[in-house]
Each structure stands twice: as C-alpha cells, then as structure tokens.
Amino acid sequence: SSGINAEYGGSAVRVHNGVVESKFYRKGTRKDIALHHRSHHPLETKIQTARNFYSTAEQSSSSAELLEQSFEIVDRLLVANGYENPREFVKRRTPRKPTNKTETRVCLKLPYVSETVSCEIRKFIVRKSLPIDLVCTPGIKLRSVLCSSRPEDKPSCSRDVCKICRGLQAEEMEKKKVGEEEKKKKKKK
C-alpha cells in the first residue's frame, strides 16, 4: 500500500502501513550552503554548527538505518562546504573557559584576522593567566568596501584639528568654485 510522505522543519516523515518513519531532510538546492570551513568565523563556531547538524539528524531519525542516511546527508553537506572529514571534525575539543566566578574579567573585542592569530592570542592570555575574555568580531570585508552602494561622501577625520582634512576640503571647495565660474562663462556665450 502507499504511504504518506511529508517534509517539515528539517525532517522527512513517512507513514507506511501505520508505521511512522522519520529522518533528517534538507531541501534540494542548487548549492548546499552552510557555514564554510574557510569562513570568517572562529573555529568554535564552526565546530558547534557542524555538531548541531548531526544533533538535528540524530533527533529526527526514527531508526538506526534512517540515522545513518541522515548522517550521510549531513556528511555530504559539510564536505561540500570544505570540511574534509566532518565526523572527526565535530569530535575536536574546544578550549574551555576557566570557571573562577570571583575573578573580575574584562572583555577584549578584536577584529577576526585568522584562526592562527586568534589561537595565539588566546594561548598568550592563558599562559599569562590574564583575566581577559577574547571576543573576535567579524572584520570589514574588502567586498563590502569595494561594492558599497554608497561610498563615503566626504573624507572626515575624528580629530578637531587636522591639516590633511582641511587641505582636502579647501581643495574640494576650490574645484567647485572653478566649476561654477566656468558654467557662468559658458552661459554668457
């Protein structure tokens, strides 16, 4: 007899002969996009994202056979996003923060440069036992600077007295003045 199939909320559910079966489901797309291995995110974020995929696959699978099918779907997704051996990748240990609650800690926000730089800074903080929590924020991407729909209108400087900015502004004003005078001359002719 035929069964009822439905895909909803990351699960494919099938009712066949009164038995409900479910497994992980990912809608077919042209590109299997997830958090790429070379993305601009800390390693901990990448590991946790991959773990969440496997956890969802495990929770949505109703049998051992369907669980393996679900894991294979997650494997293909992660391999397509640059993870060479995804099941080993999620087993990596992430550094644990110390749990000394009496110590006052300071949050240090730095732009993310690379995983190597972030790890070296964290190792230094641990080695020196500094009360610092490092937070790596996404840096400005070159694409966002070059492809901005509205580039900076005026260069500005945060300092009140800046000879460079004043010189640029004076030069700009002179160009506008010359341009206006040329327009007036053309209108007179």
PDB file of C-alpha atoms in Angstrom:
ATOM      1  CA  SER A   1       0.000   0.000   0.000  1.00  0.00           C
ATOM      2  CA  SER A   2       1.065   3.601  -0.478  1.00  0.00           C
ATOM      3  CA  GLY A   3       2.241   5.785   2.362  1.00  0.00           C
ATOM      4  CA  ILE A   4       2.036   9.436   3.263  1.00  0.00           C
ATOM      5  CA  ASN A   5       5.212  11.489   2.853  1.00  0.00           C
ATOM      6  CA  ALA A   6       5.804  14.967   4.276  1.00  0.00           C
ATOM      7  CA  GLU A   7       8.826  17.214   4.682  1.00  0.00           C
ATOM      8  CA  TYR A   8       8.643  19.692   7.509  1.00  0.00           C
ATOM      9  CA  GLY A   9      11.075  21.513   9.765  1.00  0.00           C
ATOM     10  CA  GLY A  10      14.218  19.640   8.740  1.00  0.00           C
ATOM     11  CA  SER A  11      12.569  16.201   8.873  1.00  0.00           C
ATOM     12  CA  ALA A  12      11.142  13.903   6.240  1.00  0.00           C
ATOM     13  CA  VAL A  13       8.245  11.941   7.734  1.00  0.00           C
ATOM     14  CA  ARG A  14       6.704   8.871   6.131  1.00  0.00           C
ATOM     15  CA  VAL A  15       3.680   6.932   7.322  1.00  0.00           C
ATOM     16  CA  HIS A  16       3.668   3.498   5.716  1.00  0.00           C
ATOM     17  CA  ASN A  17       1.362   0.669   6.841  1.00  0.00           C
ATOM     18  CA  GLY A  18       0.661   2.526  10.078  1.00  0.00           C
ATOM     19  CA  VAL A  19       4.372   2.892  10.936  1.00  0.00           C
ATOM     20  CA  VAL A  20       5.829   6.390  11.241  1.00  0.00           C
ATOM     21  CA  GLU A  21       9.384   6.758   9.946  1.00  0.00           C
ATOM     22  CA  SER A  22      11.410   9.965  10.009  1.00  0.00           C
ATOM     23  CA  LYS A  23      14.865  11.140   9.053  1.00  0.00           C
ATOM     24  CA  PHE A  24      16.851  14.339   8.556  1.00  0.00           C
ATOM     25  CA  TYR A  25      15.761  16.279   5.495  1.00  0.00           C
ATOM     26  CA  ARG A  26      17.368  19.123   3.620  1.00  0.00           C
ATOM     27  CA  LYS A  27      15.512  20.661   0.727  1.00  0.00           C
ATOM     28  CA  GLY A  28      17.343  20.160  -2.565  1.00  0.00           C
ATOM     29  CA  THR A  29      19.103  23.330  -3.687  1.00  0.00           C
ATOM     30  CA  ARG A  30      21.489  24.204  -6.441  1.00  0.00           C
ATOM     31  CA  LYS A  31      24.190  24.869  -3.856  1.00  0.00           C
ATOM     32  CA  ASP A  32      24.483  23.144  -0.499  1.00  0.00           C
ATOM     33  CA  ILE A  33      25.320  26.207   1.542  1.00  0.00           C
ATOM     34  CA  ALA A  34      26.260  26.050   5.209  1.00  0.00           C
ATOM     35  CA  LEU A  35      28.978  27.670   7.315  1.00  0.00           C
ATOM     36  CA  HIS A  36      32.038  27.124   5.083  1.00  0.00           C
ATOM     37  CA  HIS A  37      35.270  25.808   6.571  1.00  0.00           C
ATOM     38  CA  ARG A  38      37.207  28.842   5.238  1.00  0.00           C
ATOM     39  CA  SER A  39      34.617  31.334   6.515  1.00  0.00           C
ATOM     40  CA  HIS A  40      35.407  34.348   8.650  1.00  0.00           C
ATOM     41  CA  HIS A  41      34.233  32.676  11.905  1.00  0.00           C
ATOM     42  CA  PRO A  42      36.087  31.271  14.920  1.00  0.00           C
ATOM     43  CA  LEU A  43      36.789  27.544  14.990  1.00  0.00           C
ATOM     44  CA  GLU A  44      34.431  27.044  17.966  1.00  0.00           C
ATOM     45  CA  THR A  45      31.514  28.394  15.895  1.00  0.00           C
ATOM     46  CA  LYS A  46      32.280  26.049  13.004  1.00  0.00           C
ATOM     47  CA  ILE A  47      32.528  23.025  15.307  1.00  0.00           C
ATOM     48  CA  GLN A  48      29.277  23.871  17.078  1.00  0.00           C
ATOM     49  CA  THR A  49      27.441  24.425  13.768  1.00  0.00           C
ATOM     50  CA  ALA A  50      28.553  21.013  12.496  1.00  0.00           C
ATOM     51  CA  ARG A  51      27.591  19.396  15.823  1.00  0.00           C
ATOM     52  CA  ASN A  52      24.144  20.980  15.573  1.00  0.00           C
ATOM     53  CA  PHE A  53      23.617  19.436  12.119  1.00  0.00           C
ATOM     54  CA  TYR A  54      24.468  15.977  13.474  1.00  0.00           C
ATOM     55  CA  SER A  55      22.350  16.523  16.588  1.00  0.00           C
ATOM     56  CA  THR A  56      19.335  17.512  14.467  1.00  0.00           C
ATOM     57  CA  ALA A  57      19.900  14.466  12.257  1.00  0.00           C
ATOM     58  CA  GLU A  58      20.014  12.215  15.330  1.00  0.00           C
ATOM     59  CA  GLN A  59      16.881  13.705  16.898  1.00  0.00           C
ATOM     60  CA  SER A  60      14.854  13.477  13.694  1.00  0.00           C
ATOM     61  CA  SER A  61      15.740   9.863  12.805  1.00  0.00           C
ATOM     62  CA  SER A  62      13.427   7.072  13.919  1.00  0.00           C
ATOM     63  CA  SER A  63      15.692   4.053  13.310  1.00  0.00           C
ATOM     64  CA  ALA A  64      19.381   3.137  13.070  1.00  0.00           C
ATOM     65  CA  GLU A  65      19.142   2.739   9.286  1.00  0.00           C
ATOM     66  CA  LEU A  66      17.484   6.153   8.851  1.00  0.00           C
ATOM     67  CA  LEU A  67      20.001   7.672  11.273  1.00  0.00           C
ATOM     68  CA  GLU A  68      22.877   6.544   9.036  1.00  0.00           C
ATOM     69  CA  GLN A  69      21.060   8.010   5.989  1.00  0.00           C
ATOM     70  CA  SER A  70      20.630  11.271   7.903  1.00  0.00           C
ATOM     71  CA  PHE A  71      24.320  11.335   8.835  1.00  0.00           C
ATOM     72  CA  GLU A  72      25.238  10.769   5.188  1.00  0.00           C
ATOM     73  CA  ILE A  73      23.139  13.813   4.199  1.00  0.00           C
ATOM     74  CA  VAL A  74      24.994  15.916   6.800  1.00  0.00           C
ATOM     75  CA  ASP A  75      28.353  14.453   5.654  1.00  0.00           C
ATOM     76  CA  ARG A  76      27.665  15.476   2.023  1.00  0.00           C
ATOM     77  CA  LEU A  77      26.602  18.966   3.127  1.00  0.00           C
ATOM     78  CA  LEU A  78      29.727  19.538   5.226  1.00  0.00           C
ATOM     79  CA  VAL A  79      32.108  18.052   2.626  1.00  0.00           C
ATOM     80  CA  ALA A  80      30.575  20.399   0.038  1.00  0.00           C
ATOM     81  CA  ASN A  81      31.462  23.255   2.424  1.00  0.00           C
ATOM     82  CA  GLY A  82      35.145  22.390   2.805  1.00  0.00           C
ATOM     83  CA  TYR A  83      35.170  20.012   5.794  1.00  0.00           C
ATOM     84  CA  GLU A  84      37.416  17.075   4.813  1.00  0.00           C
ATOM     85  CA  ASN A  85      36.327  14.552   7.452  1.00  0.00           C
ATOM     86  CA  PRO A  86      33.211  16.019   9.090  1.00  0.00           C
ATOM     87  CA  ARG A  87      32.569  13.267  11.652  1.00  0.00           C
ATOM     88  CA  GLU A  88      36.104  13.631  13.005  1.00  0.00           C
ATOM     89  CA  PHE A  89      35.872  17.429  12.855  1.00  0.00           C
ATOM     90  CA  VAL A  90      32.939  17.544  15.312  1.00  0.00           C
ATOM     91  CA  LYS A  91      34.920  15.431  17.820  1.00  0.00           C
ATOM     92  CA  ARG A  92      37.540  18.177  18.196  1.00  0.00           C
ATOM     93  CA  ARG A  93      37.781  19.701  21.622  1.00  0.00           C
ATOM     94  CA  THR A  94      37.221  23.401  22.049  1.00  0.00           C
ATOM     95  CA  PRO A  95      39.111  25.342  24.723  1.00  0.00           C
ATOM     96  CA  ARG A  96      37.150  25.639  27.967  1.00  0.00           C
ATOM     97  CA  LYS A  97      36.955  28.941  29.791  1.00  0.00           C
ATOM     98  CA  PRO A  98      38.040  28.964  33.440  1.00  0.00           C
ATOM     99  CA  THR A  99      35.102  28.920  35.854  1.00  0.00           C
ATOM    100  CA  ASN A 100      36.508  31.166  38.596  1.00  0.00           C
ATOM    101  CA  LYS A 101      33.407  33.264  39.338  1.00  0.00           C
ATOM    102  CA  THR A 102      35.039  35.529  41.951  1.00  0.00           C
ATOM    103  CA  GLU A 103      37.532  36.987  39.482  1.00  0.00           C
ATOM    104  CA  THR A 104      36.513  40.089  37.529  1.00  0.00           C
ATOM    105  CA  ARG A 105      37.172  39.520  33.854  1.00  0.00           C
ATOM    106  CA  VAL A 106      37.458  42.029  31.043  1.00  0.00           C
ATOM    107  CA  CYS A 107      36.083  41.528  27.553  1.00  0.00           C
ATOM    108  CA  LEU A 108      38.617  42.254  24.783  1.00  0.00           C
ATOM    109  CA  LYS A 109      36.987  42.735  21.372  1.00  0.00           C
ATOM    110  CA  LEU A 110      39.349  42.361  18.427  1.00  0.00           C
ATOM    111  CA  PRO A 111      38.617  42.017  14.721  1.00  0.00           C
ATOM    112  CA  TYR A 112      38.993  38.445  13.471  1.00  0.00           C
ATOM    113  CA  VAL A 113      42.122  38.061  11.345  1.00  0.00           C
ATOM    114  CA  SER A 114      42.633  34.310  11.123  1.00  0.00           C
ATOM    115  CA  GLU A 115      42.271  31.181  13.222  1.00  0.00           C
ATOM    116  CA  THR A 116      46.039  31.115  13.808  1.00  0.00           C
ATOM    117  CA  VAL A 117      46.106  34.678  15.155  1.00  0.00           C
ATOM    118  CA  SER A 118      43.064  34.085  17.385  1.00  0.00           C
ATOM    119  CA  CYS A 119      44.597  30.902  18.821  1.00  0.00           C
ATOM    120  CA  GLU A 120      47.920  32.619  19.503  1.00  0.00           C
ATOM    121  CA  ILE A 121      46.192  35.483  21.349  1.00  0.00           C
ATOM    122  CA  ARG A 122      44.123  33.010  23.403  1.00  0.00           C
ATOM    123  CA  LYS A 123      47.243  30.967  24.250  1.00  0.00           C
ATOM    124  CA  PHE A 124      49.025  34.137  25.386  1.00  0.00           C
ATOM    125  CA  ILE A 125      46.072  35.101  27.611  1.00  0.00           C
ATOM    126  CA  VAL A 126      46.013  31.624  29.187  1.00  0.00           C
ATOM    127  CA  ARG A 127      49.812  31.440  29.524  1.00  0.00           C
ATOM    128  CA  LYS A 128      49.916  34.783  31.365  1.00  0.00           C
ATOM    129  CA  SER A 129      46.741  33.981  33.374  1.00  0.00           C
ATOM    130  CA  LEU A 130      45.162  37.256  32.322  1.00  0.00           C
ATOM    131  CA  PRO A 131      41.546  37.951  33.357  1.00  0.00           C
ATOM    132  CA  ILE A 132      40.529  38.575  29.729  1.00  0.00           C
ATOM    133  CA  ASP A 133      37.759  37.074  27.618  1.00  0.00           C
ATOM    134  CA  LEU A 134      38.655  37.392  23.944  1.00  0.00           C
ATOM    135  CA  VAL A 135      35.801  38.097  21.540  1.00  0.00           C
ATOM    136  CA  CYS A 136      36.665  38.043  17.835  1.00  0.00           C
ATOM    137  CA  THR A 137      34.320  40.215  15.801  1.00  0.00           C
ATOM    138  CA  PRO A 138      33.950  39.895  12.036  1.00  0.00           C
ATOM    139  CA  GLY A 139      36.267  42.370  10.357  1.00  0.00           C
ATOM    140  CA  ILE A 140      35.414  44.607   7.447  1.00  0.00           C
ATOM    141  CA  LYS A 141      35.466  42.556   4.285  1.00  0.00           C
ATOM    142  CA  LEU A 142      37.077  44.010   1.194  1.00  0.00           C
ATOM    143  CA  ARG A 143      33.964  43.165  -0.808  1.00  0.00           C
ATOM    144  CA  SER A 144      31.794  45.368   1.410  1.00  0.00           C
ATOM    145  CA  VAL A 145      34.213  48.262   0.978  1.00  0.00           C
ATOM    146  CA  LEU A 146      34.534  47.927  -2.812  1.00  0.00           C
ATOM    147  CA  CYS A 147      30.911  47.061  -3.542  1.00  0.00           C
ATOM    148  CA  SER A 148      29.296  49.605  -1.254  1.00  0.00           C
ATOM    149  CA  SER A 149      26.164  51.094  -2.758  1.00  0.00           C
ATOM    150  CA  ARG A 150      27.038  54.430  -1.149  1.00  0.00           C
ATOM    151  CA  PRO A 151      30.736  55.130  -0.717  1.00  0.00           C
ATOM    152  CA  GLU A 152      31.808  57.752   1.774  1.00  0.00           C
ATOM    153  CA  ASP A 153      30.657  61.150   0.561  1.00  0.00           C
ATOM    154  CA  LYS A 154      33.256  63.166   2.402  1.00  0.00           C
ATOM    155  CA  PRO A 155      36.515  62.078   3.933  1.00  0.00           C
ATOM    156  CA  SER A 156      36.454  63.023   7.580  1.00  0.00           C
ATOM    157  CA  CYS A 157      38.780  62.894  10.484  1.00  0.00           C
ATOM    158  CA  SER A 158      37.853  62.370  14.119  1.00  0.00           C
ATOM    159  CA  ARG A 159      40.398  64.968  15.253  1.00  0.00           C
ATOM    160  CA  ASP A 160      39.276  68.583  15.543  1.00  0.00           C
ATOM    161  CA  VAL A 161      42.463  69.985  14.088  1.00  0.00           C
ATOM    162  CA  CYS A 162      43.569  68.047  11.043  1.00  0.00           C
ATOM    163  CA  LYS A 163      45.582  69.824   8.374  1.00  0.00           C
ATOM    164  CA  ILE A 164      45.151  66.988   5.870  1.00  0.00           C
ATOM    165  CA  CYS A 165      41.325  67.025   6.008  1.00  0.00           C
ATOM    166  CA  ARG A 166      41.248  70.836   5.940  1.00  0.00           C
ATOM    167  CA  GLY A 167      43.510  70.823   2.891  1.00  0.00           C
ATOM    168  CA  LEU A 168      41.292  68.316   1.122  1.00  0.00           C
ATOM    169  CA  GLN A 169      38.165  70.305   1.966  1.00  0.00           C
ATOM    170  CA  ALA A 170      39.768  73.555   0.735  1.00  0.00           C
ATOM    171  CA  GLU A 171      40.837  71.823  -2.489  1.00  0.00           C
ATOM    172  CA  GLU A 172      37.307  70.499  -2.989  1.00  0.00           C
ATOM    173  CA  MET A 173      35.809  73.940  -2.428  1.00  0.00           C
ATOM    174  CA  GLU A 174      38.231  75.453  -4.955  1.00  0.00           C
ATOM    175  CA  LYS A 175      37.239  72.889  -7.588  1.00  0.00           C
ATOM    176  CA  LYS A 176      33.555  73.669  -7.037  1.00  0.00           C
ATOM    177  CA  LYS A 177      34.230  77.407  -7.281  1.00  0.00           C
ATOM    178  CA  VAL A 178      36.187  76.995 -10.555  1.00  0.00           C
ATOM    179  CA  GLY A 179      33.443  74.753 -11.927  1.00  0.00           C
ATOM    180  CA  GLU A 180      30.745  77.322 -11.133  1.00  0.00           C
ATOM    181  CA  GLU A 181      32.746  80.130 -12.788  1.00  0.00           C
ATOM    182  CA  GLU A 182      33.168  78.021 -15.945  1.00  0.00           C
ATOM    183  CA  LYS A 183      29.405  77.392 -16.070  1.00  0.00           C
ATOM    184  CA  LYS A 184      28.749  81.136 -15.836  1.00  0.00           C
ATOM    185  CA  LYS A 185      31.196  81.850 -18.693  1.00  0.00           C
ATOM    186  CA  LYS A 186      29.511  79.245 -20.934  1.00  0.00           C
ATOM    187  CA  LYS A 187      26.068  80.704 -20.236  1.00  0.00           C
ATOM    188  CA  LYS A 188      27.291  84.201 -21.255  1.00  0.00           C
ATOM    189  CA  LYS A 189      28.487  82.962 -24.669  1.00  0.00           C
TER     190      LYS A 189
END
